[in-house]
Amino acid sequence: MNIPKFLYHYYEAELGPFLNITQNKFEEAKKIQNNISVGFNSKRPPNYIELRFALEKRLKENFIAKGGKPKRNDPFYFTLGKCEWMKSCYENPGVVKIPLADLKPEQISFTYPDSMVSFQFYDEPKLVKYRKACNGQVYLLNEIQELLNEYGIPSEEKCLSQESLKYDKYIEVQVWDDFIIKKYLVKS
């Protein structure tokens, strides 16, 4: 299976791309989350912001431990390849498409699937029926081919047809550098 050549960043068109709720201080992030009233993102649990801040710290630590060189405290989130389901997270979705080849390998990490889902499957005993060996792990670009060979690319078809894969909607990519984002921010 080939590695998709593009990353996709989905966002609320009215607000613009490359906004991360955790780029704000904790209280401001909670206020922003509490004001989201439509789309999948409005259905997050009450402790989502606490979970998100803790997860991003963990993601960054794991990324650094594997040799990653983040230039940000919080990453920008993408999917590896297109994911139509992501549009359901937003009332009026927008998308930015970036060639994977434009990014420096030491500035990107991956989780299978979404980082919140992946680490919850890894941590929570009650979710063991969904757990795979890849959950709770941070991957580097040089590990993605092996990951795809073992698990394939998540898809809507797989989610709907296999209970154990129902939350595997996409492979998440965390971009830990502003440089490439600034380049594409001008284009969007």
Coordinates of N, CA, C and O in Angstrom, one line a residue:
M1 N 0.8 -1.2 0.0 CA 0.0 0.0 0.0 C 0.9 1.2 0.0 O 1.8 1.3 0.8
N2 N 0.6 2.2 -0.9 CA 1.4 3.4 -1.0 C 1.0 4.4 0.0 O -0.2 4.6 0.4
I3 N 1.9 5.2 0.5 CA 1.7 6.3 1.4 C 1.0 7.4 0.6 O 1.5 7.8 -0.4
P4 N -0.2 7.9 1.1 CA -0.8 9.1 0.4 C 0.2 10.2 0.3 O 1.0 10.5 1.2
K5 N 0.1 10.9 -0.8 CA 1.1 12.0 -1.1 C 0.7 13.4 -0.5 O 1.4 14.3 -0.6
F6 N -0.6 13.4 0.0 CA -1.1 14.7 0.5 C -1.6 14.6 1.9 O -2.2 13.6 2.3
L7 N -1.5 15.7 2.6 CA -2.1 15.9 3.9 C -3.2 16.9 3.7 O -3.2 17.8 2.9
Y8 N -4.3 16.7 4.5 CA -5.5 17.5 4.5 C -5.8 18.1 5.8 O -5.8 17.4 6.8
H9 N -5.9 19.4 5.9 CA -6.3 20.1 7.1 C -7.7 20.7 6.9 O -8.0 21.5 6.0
Y10 N -8.6 20.2 7.8 CA -10.0 20.6 7.7 C -10.3 21.6 8.8 O -9.7 21.6 9.9
Y11 N -11.1 22.6 8.5 CA -11.3 23.7 9.5 C -12.7 24.4 9.2 O -13.3 24.1 8.2
E12 N -13.1 25.2 10.1 CA -14.3 26.0 10.0 C -14.0 27.2 9.1 O -13.1 28.0 9.4
A13 N -14.6 27.2 7.9 CA -14.2 28.2 6.9 C -14.4 29.6 7.4 O -13.5 30.5 7.1
E14 N -15.4 29.9 8.2 CA -15.6 31.3 8.7 C -14.4 31.7 9.6 O -14.1 32.9 9.6
L15 N -13.7 30.8 10.3 CA -12.7 31.2 11.2 C -11.3 31.1 10.5 O -10.3 31.7 11.0
G16 N -11.2 30.3 9.5 CA -9.9 30.2 8.8 C -9.1 28.9 9.3 O -9.4 28.4 10.3
P17 N -8.1 28.6 8.5 CA -7.3 27.4 8.8 C -6.2 27.6 9.9 O -5.9 28.7 10.3
F18 N -5.7 26.5 10.4 CA -4.5 26.5 11.3 C -4.8 27.2 12.6 O -3.9 27.8 13.1
L19 N -5.9 27.0 13.1 CA -6.2 27.4 14.5 C -6.3 26.2 15.4 O -6.9 25.2 15.0
N20 N -5.6 26.2 16.5 CA -5.6 25.1 17.4 C -6.1 25.6 18.7 O -5.6 26.6 19.2
I21 N -7.1 25.0 19.2 CA -7.7 25.4 20.5 C -6.7 25.5 21.6 O -6.8 26.4 22.5
T22 N -5.6 24.7 21.6 CA -4.6 24.7 22.7 C -3.5 25.8 22.5 O -2.6 25.9 23.3
Q23 N -3.6 26.6 21.4 CA -2.7 27.7 21.3 C -3.1 28.8 22.2 O -2.4 29.7 22.5
N24 N -4.3 28.6 22.8 CA -4.8 29.6 23.8 C -4.5 29.1 25.2 O -4.2 27.9 25.4
K25 N -4.6 30.0 26.2 CA -4.5 29.6 27.6 C -5.7 28.7 27.9 O -6.7 28.7 27.2
F26 N -5.5 27.9 28.9 CA -6.5 26.9 29.3 C -8.0 27.5 29.4 O -8.9 26.9 28.8
E27 N -8.1 28.5 30.2 CA -9.5 29.1 30.4 C -10.1 29.6 29.1 O -11.3 29.4 28.8
E28 N -9.3 30.2 28.2 CA -9.8 30.7 26.9 C -10.2 29.5 26.0 O -11.2 29.5 25.3
A29 N -9.4 28.4 26.1 CA -9.7 27.2 25.3 C -11.0 26.6 25.7 O -11.8 26.2 24.9
K30 N -11.3 26.6 27.0 CA -12.5 26.1 27.6 C -13.7 26.9 27.1 O -14.7 26.4 26.7
K31 N -13.5 28.2 27.1 CA -14.5 29.2 26.6 C -14.9 28.9 25.2 O -16.0 28.9 24.8
I32 N -13.8 28.8 24.3 CA -14.0 28.5 22.9 C -14.8 27.2 22.7 O -15.8 27.2 22.0
Q33 N -14.3 26.2 23.4 CA -15.0 24.9 23.3 C -16.5 25.0 23.7 O -17.3 24.4 23.0
N34 N -16.8 25.7 24.7 CA -18.1 25.8 25.2 C -19.0 26.6 24.3 O -20.3 26.4 24.3
N35 N -18.4 27.3 23.4 CA -19.2 28.1 22.4 C -19.4 27.4 21.1 O -20.1 28.0 20.2
I36 N -18.9 26.2 20.9 CA -19.1 25.5 19.7 C -20.4 24.7 19.8 O -20.6 23.9 20.7
S37 N -21.4 25.1 18.9 CA -22.7 24.5 19.1 C -23.2 23.7 17.9 O -24.3 23.1 18.0
V38 N -22.4 23.6 16.9 CA -22.8 22.7 15.7 C -21.6 21.8 15.3 O -20.5 22.1 15.6
G39 N -22.0 20.8 14.6 CA -21.0 19.9 14.1 C -20.5 18.9 15.1 O -20.8 19.0 16.3
F40 N -19.7 17.9 14.7 CA -19.2 16.9 15.6 C -18.4 17.5 16.7 O -18.5 17.0 17.9
N41 N -17.7 18.6 16.5 CA -16.9 19.2 17.6 C -17.7 19.7 18.7 O -17.2 20.0 19.8
S42 N -19.0 19.9 18.5 CA -19.9 20.4 19.6 C -20.2 19.3 20.6 O -20.8 19.5 21.6
K43 N -19.9 18.0 20.2 CA -20.3 16.9 21.0 C -19.2 16.4 21.9 O -19.2 15.2 22.4
R44 N -18.2 17.1 22.1 CA -17.0 16.7 22.9 C -17.4 16.6 24.4 O -18.3 17.4 24.8
P45 N -16.8 15.8 25.1 CA -17.1 15.6 26.5 C -16.7 16.9 27.3 O -15.9 17.7 26.9
P46 N -17.3 17.1 28.5 CA -17.0 18.3 29.3 C -15.5 18.4 29.7 O -15.1 19.6 29.8
N47 N -14.8 17.4 29.8 CA -13.4 17.4 30.1 C -12.5 17.4 28.9 O -11.3 17.2 29.1
Y48 N -13.0 17.7 27.8 CA -12.2 17.6 26.5 C -10.9 18.5 26.6 O -9.9 18.1 26.2
I49 N -11.1 19.7 27.1 CA -9.9 20.6 27.1 C -8.8 20.1 28.0 O -7.6 20.1 27.6
E50 N -9.2 19.6 29.1 CA -8.2 19.0 30.0 C -7.5 17.8 29.3 O -6.2 17.7 29.3
L51 N -8.3 17.0 28.7 CA -7.7 15.8 27.9 C -6.8 16.3 26.8 O -5.8 15.7 26.6
R52 N -7.3 17.3 26.0 CA -6.5 17.8 24.9 C -5.1 18.3 25.3 O -4.1 18.0 24.7
F53 N -5.1 19.2 26.3 CA -3.8 19.7 26.8 C -2.9 18.6 27.3 O -1.7 18.6 26.9
A54 N -3.4 17.6 28.0 CA -2.6 16.5 28.5 C -2.1 15.7 27.4 O -0.9 15.2 27.4
L55 N -3.0 15.4 26.4 CA -2.6 14.6 25.3 C -1.5 15.3 24.4 O -0.5 14.6 24.0
E56 N -1.6 16.6 24.2 CA -0.6 17.2 23.4 C 0.8 17.2 24.1 O 1.8 17.1 23.4
K57 N 0.8 17.3 25.4 CA 2.0 17.2 26.1 C 2.6 15.8 25.9 O 3.8 15.7 25.6
R58 N 1.8 14.8 26.0 CA 2.2 13.4 25.8 C 2.7 13.2 24.4 O 3.7 12.5 24.2
L59 N 2.0 13.7 23.4 CA 2.4 13.6 22.0 C 3.8 14.2 21.8 O 4.6 13.6 21.2
K60 N 3.9 15.4 22.3 CA 5.2 16.1 22.1 C 6.4 15.3 22.8 O 7.4 15.1 22.2
E61 N 6.1 14.9 24.0 CA 7.2 14.1 24.7 C 7.5 12.8 23.9 O 8.7 12.5 23.8
N62 N 6.5 12.1 23.4 CA 6.8 10.9 22.7 C 7.5 11.2 21.4 O 8.4 10.4 20.9
F63 N 7.1 12.2 20.7 CA 7.7 12.6 19.4 C 9.2 13.0 19.7 O 10.1 12.5 18.9
I64 N 9.5 13.7 20.7 CA 10.9 14.1 21.0 C 11.7 12.8 21.3 O 12.8 12.7 20.9
A65 N 11.1 11.9 22.1 CA 11.8 10.7 22.5 C 12.2 9.8 21.3 O 13.2 9.1 21.3
K66 N 11.4 10.0 20.2 CA 11.7 9.2 19.0 C 12.6 10.0 18.0 O 12.9 9.5 16.9
G67 N 13.0 11.2 18.4 CA 14.0 12.0 17.6 C 13.3 13.1 16.9 O 14.0 13.8 16.1
G68 N 12.0 13.4 17.1 CA 11.4 14.5 16.5 C 11.9 15.8 17.0 O 12.4 15.9 18.1
K69 N 11.8 16.9 16.2 CA 12.3 18.2 16.6 C 11.2 19.3 16.4 O 11.2 20.0 15.5
P70 N 10.2 19.3 17.4 CA 9.1 20.2 17.3 C 9.6 21.6 17.4 O 10.5 21.9 18.2
K71 N 9.0 22.5 16.7 CA 9.3 24.0 16.8 C 8.0 24.7 17.4 O 8.0 25.9 17.4
R72 N 7.1 23.9 17.9 CA 5.8 24.4 18.5 C 5.5 23.6 19.7 O 5.9 22.4 19.8
N73 N 4.7 24.2 20.6 CA 4.2 23.4 21.8 C 3.0 22.6 21.4 O 2.8 21.5 21.9
D74 N 2.2 23.1 20.5 CA 1.0 22.5 20.0 C 1.1 22.3 18.5 O 1.5 23.1 17.8
P75 N 0.7 21.1 18.0 CA 0.8 20.8 16.6 C -0.4 21.3 15.8 O -1.5 21.6 16.4
F76 N -0.3 21.4 14.5 CA -1.4 21.6 13.6 C -1.8 20.2 13.2 O -0.9 19.3 13.0
Y77 N -3.1 20.0 13.0 CA -3.6 18.6 12.8 C -4.0 18.5 11.3 O -4.7 19.4 10.8
F78 N -3.7 17.3 10.8 CA -4.0 17.0 9.4 C -4.4 15.5 9.4 O -4.2 14.8 10.3
T79 N -5.0 15.1 8.2 CA -5.2 13.7 8.0 C -4.2 13.3 6.9 O -3.8 14.1 6.0
L80 N -3.7 12.1 6.9 CA -2.9 11.5 5.9 C -3.8 11.0 4.8 O -4.5 10.0 5.0
G81 N -3.9 11.8 3.7 CA -4.9 11.5 2.7 C -6.2 12.1 3.0 O -6.4 12.7 4.1
K82 N -7.1 12.1 2.1 CA -8.4 12.7 2.2 C -9.3 12.0 3.2 O -9.3 10.8 3.3
C83 N -10.1 12.7 3.9 CA -11.1 12.1 4.8 C -12.4 12.9 4.8 O -12.5 13.9 5.5
E84 N -13.3 12.5 4.0 CA -14.6 13.2 3.9 C -15.3 13.3 5.2 O -16.0 14.3 5.5
W85 N -15.2 12.3 6.1 CA -15.9 12.3 7.4 C -15.5 13.6 8.2 O -16.3 14.1 8.9
M86 N -14.3 14.1 8.0 CA -13.8 15.2 8.8 C -14.7 16.5 8.6 O -14.8 17.3 9.4
K87 N -15.3 16.5 7.4 CA -16.1 17.7 7.1 C -17.3 17.8 8.1 O -17.8 18.9 8.3
S88 N -17.7 16.6 8.6 CA -18.8 16.6 9.6 C -18.5 17.3 10.9 O -19.4 17.6 11.7
C89 N -17.3 17.6 11.1 CA -16.8 18.3 12.4 C -17.2 19.8 12.3 O -17.1 20.5 13.3
Y90 N -17.5 20.3 11.1 CA -17.7 21.7 10.9 C -19.0 22.1 10.3 O -19.5 21.3 9.4
E91 N -19.5 23.2 10.6 CA -20.7 23.7 10.0 C -20.5 24.0 8.5 O -21.3 23.7 7.7
N92 N -19.4 24.8 8.3 CA -19.1 25.2 6.9 C -17.6 24.8 6.7 O -16.7 25.7 6.9
P93 N -17.3 23.5 6.3 CA -15.9 23.1 6.3 C -15.1 23.7 5.2 O -15.6 23.9 4.1
G94 N -13.8 23.9 5.5 CA -12.8 24.3 4.5 C -11.7 23.3 4.6 O -11.7 22.5 5.5
V95 N -10.9 23.3 3.6 CA -9.8 22.3 3.5 C -8.6 22.9 2.9 O -8.7 23.6 1.9
V96 N -7.4 22.6 3.4 CA -6.1 22.9 2.8 C -5.4 21.6 2.5 O -5.3 20.7 3.4
K97 N -4.9 21.5 1.3 CA -4.2 20.3 0.9 C -2.7 20.6 0.7 O -2.3 21.6 0.0
I98 N -1.8 19.8 1.4 CA -0.4 20.1 1.4 C 0.3 18.8 1.0 O 0.1 17.8 1.5
P99 N 1.3 18.9 0.0 CA 2.0 17.7 -0.3 C 2.9 17.3 0.9 O 3.6 18.1 1.5
L100 N 2.8 16.0 1.2 CA 3.6 15.4 2.3 C 5.1 15.7 2.0 O 5.9 16.0 3.0
A101 N 5.6 15.7 0.8 CA 7.0 16.0 0.4 C 7.4 17.4 0.8 O 8.6 17.6 0.9
D102 N 6.5 18.3 1.1 CA 6.9 19.7 1.4 C 7.3 19.8 2.9 O 7.8 20.9 3.3
L103 N 7.1 18.8 3.7 CA 7.3 18.8 5.1 C 8.6 18.1 5.5 O 9.0 17.1 4.8
K104 N 9.3 18.6 6.5 CA 10.5 18.0 7.0 C 10.1 16.8 7.9 O 9.3 17.0 8.9
P105 N 10.7 15.6 7.7 CA 10.3 14.5 8.5 C 10.5 14.7 10.0 O 9.7 14.1 10.8
E106 N 11.5 15.5 10.4 CA 11.7 15.6 11.9 C 10.7 16.6 12.5 O 10.7 16.9 13.7
Q107 N 9.8 17.1 11.7 CA 8.8 18.1 12.2 C 7.3 17.6 12.1 O 6.4 18.3 12.4
I108 N 7.2 16.3 11.8 CA 5.9 15.7 11.7 C 5.8 14.3 12.4 O 6.8 13.6 12.4
S109 N 4.7 14.1 13.0 CA 4.4 12.8 13.7 C 3.0 12.3 13.2 O 2.2 13.1 12.7
F110 N 2.8 11.1 13.5 CA 1.5 10.4 13.1 C 1.0 9.6 14.2 O 1.7 9.0 15.1
T111 N -0.4 9.5 14.3 CA -1.0 8.5 15.2 C -2.1 7.8 14.3 O -2.6 8.3 13.4
Y112 N -2.3 6.6 14.8 CA -3.3 5.7 14.1 C -4.3 5.3 15.1 O -4.0 4.5 16.0
P113 N -5.6 5.7 15.0 CA -6.1 6.8 14.1 C -5.9 8.2 14.7 O -4.8 8.4 15.1
D114 N -6.9 8.9 14.9 CA -6.9 10.2 15.6 C -6.2 10.1 16.9 O -6.4 9.1 17.6
S115 N -5.4 11.1 17.3 CA -4.6 11.0 18.5 C -5.4 10.8 19.8 O -5.1 10.0 20.6
M116 N -6.5 11.5 19.9 CA -7.4 11.3 21.1 C -7.9 9.9 21.2 O -7.9 9.3 22.2
V117 N -8.4 9.4 20.0 CA -9.0 8.0 20.0 C -7.8 7.0 20.2 O -8.0 6.1 21.1
S118 N -6.7 7.2 19.6 CA -5.6 6.2 19.7 C -5.2 6.1 21.2 O -5.0 5.0 21.7
F119 N -5.0 7.2 21.9 CA -4.5 7.1 23.2 C -5.6 6.7 24.2 O -5.3 6.0 25.2
Q120 N -6.9 7.0 23.9 CA -8.0 6.5 24.7 C -8.0 4.9 24.6 O -8.2 4.2 25.6
F121 N -7.9 4.4 23.4 CA -7.9 3.0 23.2 C -6.8 2.3 24.0 O -6.9 1.3 24.6
Y122 N -5.6 3.0 24.0 CA -4.4 2.5 24.7 C -4.6 2.5 26.2 O -4.2 1.6 26.9
D123 N -5.2 3.6 26.7 CA -5.3 3.8 28.2 C -6.5 3.1 28.8 O -6.4 2.8 30.0
E124 N -7.6 3.0 28.2 CA -8.9 2.6 28.8 C -9.1 1.1 28.7 O -9.4 0.7 27.6
P125 N -9.1 0.4 29.8 CA -9.4 -1.0 29.7 C -10.8 -1.3 29.1 O -11.0 -2.3 28.4
K126 N -11.8 -0.5 29.3 CA -13.1 -0.7 28.8 C -13.2 -0.6 27.2 O -14.2 -1.0 26.6
L127 N -12.1 -0.1 26.6 CA -12.1 0.0 25.1 C -11.2 -1.0 24.5 O -10.9 -0.9 23.3
V128 N -10.9 -2.0 25.2 CA -10.0 -3.1 24.7 C -10.4 -3.7 23.4 O -9.6 -4.1 22.6
K129 N -11.7 -3.8 23.2 CA -12.2 -4.4 21.9 C -11.8 -3.6 20.7 O -11.9 -4.2 19.6
Y130 N -11.5 -2.4 20.9 CA -11.1 -1.5 19.7 C -9.5 -1.4 19.6 O -9.0 -0.9 18.6
R131 N -8.8 -1.8 20.6 CA -7.4 -1.6 20.8 C -6.6 -2.4 19.8 O -6.9 -3.6 19.5
K132 N -5.6 -1.8 19.2 CA -4.6 -2.4 18.3 C -3.2 -2.0 18.8 O -3.1 -1.1 19.6
A133 N -2.2 -2.8 18.4 CA -0.9 -2.5 18.9 C -0.4 -1.1 18.5 O 0.5 -0.5 19.2
C134 N -1.0 -0.5 17.5 CA -0.5 0.8 17.0 C -1.1 1.9 17.9 O -0.7 3.1 17.8
N135 N -2.1 1.6 18.7 CA -2.7 2.7 19.5 C -1.8 3.1 20.7 O -1.0 2.3 21.2
G136 N -1.9 4.4 21.0 CA -1.1 4.9 22.0 C 0.4 5.2 21.6 O 1.2 5.4 22.5
Q137 N 0.6 5.1 20.3 CA 2.0 5.2 19.8 C 2.1 6.5 18.9 O 1.1 6.9 18.3
V138 N 3.2 7.1 18.9 CA 3.6 8.2 18.0 C 4.5 7.6 16.9 O 5.5 6.9 17.3
Y139 N 4.2 7.8 15.7 CA 5.0 7.3 14.6 C 5.7 8.5 13.8 O 5.2 9.6 13.7
L140 N 6.9 8.1 13.3 CA 7.6 9.0 12.4 C 7.4 8.7 10.9 O 6.9 7.5 10.7
L141 N 7.7 9.5 10.0 CA 7.5 9.3 8.6 C 8.1 8.0 8.1 O 7.5 7.2 7.4
N142 N 9.3 7.7 8.6 CA 10.0 6.5 8.2 C 9.3 5.2 8.7 O 9.7 4.1 8.3
E143 N 8.3 5.3 9.5 CA 7.6 4.1 10.1 C 6.2 4.0 9.4 O 5.6 2.9 9.7
I144 N 5.8 4.9 8.6 CA 4.4 4.9 8.1 C 4.2 3.7 7.1 O 3.2 3.1 7.1
Q145 N 5.2 3.5 6.3 CA 5.0 2.4 5.3 C 4.7 1.1 6.0 O 3.7 0.3 5.6
E146 N 5.4 0.8 7.0 CA 5.2 -0.5 7.8 C 3.9 -0.5 8.5 O 3.1 -1.5 8.5
L147 N 3.4 0.7 9.0 CA 2.1 0.8 9.6 C 1.0 0.6 8.6 O 0.1 -0.2 8.9
L148 N 1.2 1.1 7.4 CA 0.1 0.9 6.4 C 0.1 -0.5 5.9 O -1.0 -1.1 5.7
N149 N 1.3 -1.1 5.8 CA 1.3 -2.6 5.4 C 0.6 -3.4 6.4 O -0.1 -4.4 6.1
E150 N 0.7 -3.1 7.7 CA 0.0 -3.9 8.7 C -1.5 -3.6 8.9 O -2.3 -4.5 9.0
Y151 N -1.9 -2.3 8.9 CA -3.2 -1.9 9.2 C -4.0 -1.3 8.0 O -5.2 -1.1 8.1
G152 N -3.3 -0.9 7.0 CA -4.0 -0.3 5.9 C -4.4 1.2 6.2 O -4.1 1.7 7.3
I153 N -5.0 1.8 5.3 CA -5.5 3.2 5.5 C -7.0 3.1 6.0 O -7.8 2.4 5.4
P154 N -7.3 3.8 7.1 CA -8.7 3.8 7.5 C -9.6 4.3 6.4 O -9.2 5.2 5.6
S155 N -10.8 3.8 6.4 CA -11.8 4.3 5.4 C -13.2 4.2 6.0 O -13.4 3.5 6.9
E156 N -14.1 5.0 5.4 CA -15.5 4.9 5.8 C -16.1 3.5 5.6 O -16.8 3.1 6.5
E157 N -15.7 2.9 4.6 CA -16.2 1.5 4.3 C -15.8 0.6 5.5 O -16.6 -0.2 6.0
K158 N -14.5 0.6 5.9 CA -14.1 -0.2 7.0 C -14.8 0.1 8.3 O -15.2 -0.8 9.1
C159 N -15.0 1.4 8.5 CA -15.6 1.9 9.8 C -17.0 1.3 9.9 O -17.5 1.0 10.9
L160 N -17.7 1.3 8.7 CA -19.1 0.9 8.7 C -19.3 -0.6 8.7 O -20.3 -1.1 9.1
S161 N -18.3 -1.3 8.2 CA -18.5 -2.7 8.1 C -17.8 -3.6 9.2 O -18.2 -4.8 9.3
Q162 N -17.0 -3.0 10.0 CA -16.3 -3.8 11.0 C -16.4 -3.0 12.4 O -15.8 -2.0 12.5
E163 N -17.1 -3.6 13.3 CA -17.2 -3.0 14.6 C -15.9 -2.6 15.3 O -15.8 -1.5 15.8
S164 N -14.9 -3.5 15.1 CA -13.6 -3.2 15.8 C -12.9 -2.0 15.1 O -11.9 -1.5 15.7
L165 N -13.3 -1.6 13.9 CA -12.7 -0.4 13.2 C -13.6 0.8 13.2 O -13.2 1.8 12.5
K166 N -14.7 0.8 13.9 CA -15.6 1.9 13.7 C -15.1 3.3 14.1 O -15.6 4.3 13.6
Y167 N -14.0 3.4 14.8 CA -13.4 4.7 15.2 C -12.2 5.0 14.4 O -11.6 6.1 14.6
D168 N -11.8 4.1 13.5 CA -10.6 4.3 12.7 C -11.0 5.1 11.4 O -11.1 4.5 10.4
K169 N -11.1 6.4 11.6 CA -11.6 7.2 10.4 C -10.4 7.7 9.6 O -10.6 8.0 8.4
Y170 N -9.2 7.9 10.1 CA -8.1 8.5 9.4 C -6.8 8.3 10.2 O -6.9 8.0 11.4
I171 N -5.7 8.5 9.5 CA -4.4 8.6 10.2 C -4.2 10.1 10.4 O -4.3 10.8 9.5
E172 N -4.0 10.4 11.7 CA -3.7 11.8 12.0 C -2.3 12.2 11.9 O -1.4 11.4 12.2
V173 N -2.0 13.4 11.3 CA -0.7 13.9 11.2 C -0.6 15.1 12.0 O -1.4 16.0 11.9
Q174 N 0.5 15.2 12.9 CA 0.7 16.4 13.7 C 1.9 17.1 13.1 O 3.0 16.5 12.9
V175 N 1.7 18.4 12.7 CA 2.8 19.2 12.1 C 3.3 20.1 13.2 O 2.5 21.0 13.7
W176 N 4.5 20.0 13.5 CA 5.1 20.8 14.7 C 6.0 21.9 14.2 O 7.0 22.3 14.9
D177 N 5.6 22.6 13.1 CA 6.4 23.7 12.6 C 5.5 24.7 12.0 O 4.5 24.3 11.3
D178 N 5.8 26.0 12.2 CA 5.0 27.1 11.6 C 5.3 27.4 10.1 O 4.5 27.9 9.4
F179 N 6.6 27.1 9.7 CA 7.1 27.6 8.4 C 6.2 27.1 7.3 O 5.7 27.9 6.5
I180 N 5.9 25.8 7.2 CA 5.1 25.4 6.1 C 3.6 25.9 6.2 O 3.0 26.2 5.2
I181 N 3.2 26.0 7.4 CA 1.8 26.5 7.6 C 1.7 27.9 7.1 O 0.7 28.3 6.4
K182 N 2.7 28.8 7.4 CA 2.6 30.2 7.0 C 2.6 30.2 5.5 O 1.9 31.1 4.9
K183 N 3.3 29.4 4.8 CA 3.3 29.3 3.3 C 1.9 29.0 2.8 O 1.5 29.7 1.8
Y184 N 1.2 28.1 3.4 CA -0.1 27.7 2.9 C -1.2 28.7 3.4 O -2.2 28.8 2.8
L185 N -0.9 29.3 4.5 CA -1.9 30.3 5.1 C -2.1 31.4 4.1 O -3.2 31.9 3.9
V186 N -1.1 31.8 3.4 CA -1.2 32.9 2.4 C -2.0 32.4 1.2 O -2.8 33.2 0.6
K187 N -1.9 31.2 0.9 CA -2.7 30.6 -0.3 C -4.2 30.4 0.0 O -4.9 30.4 -0.9
S188 N -4.5 30.2 1.2 CA -5.9 29.8 1.5 C -6.9 31.0 1.6 O -6.5 32.1 1.5

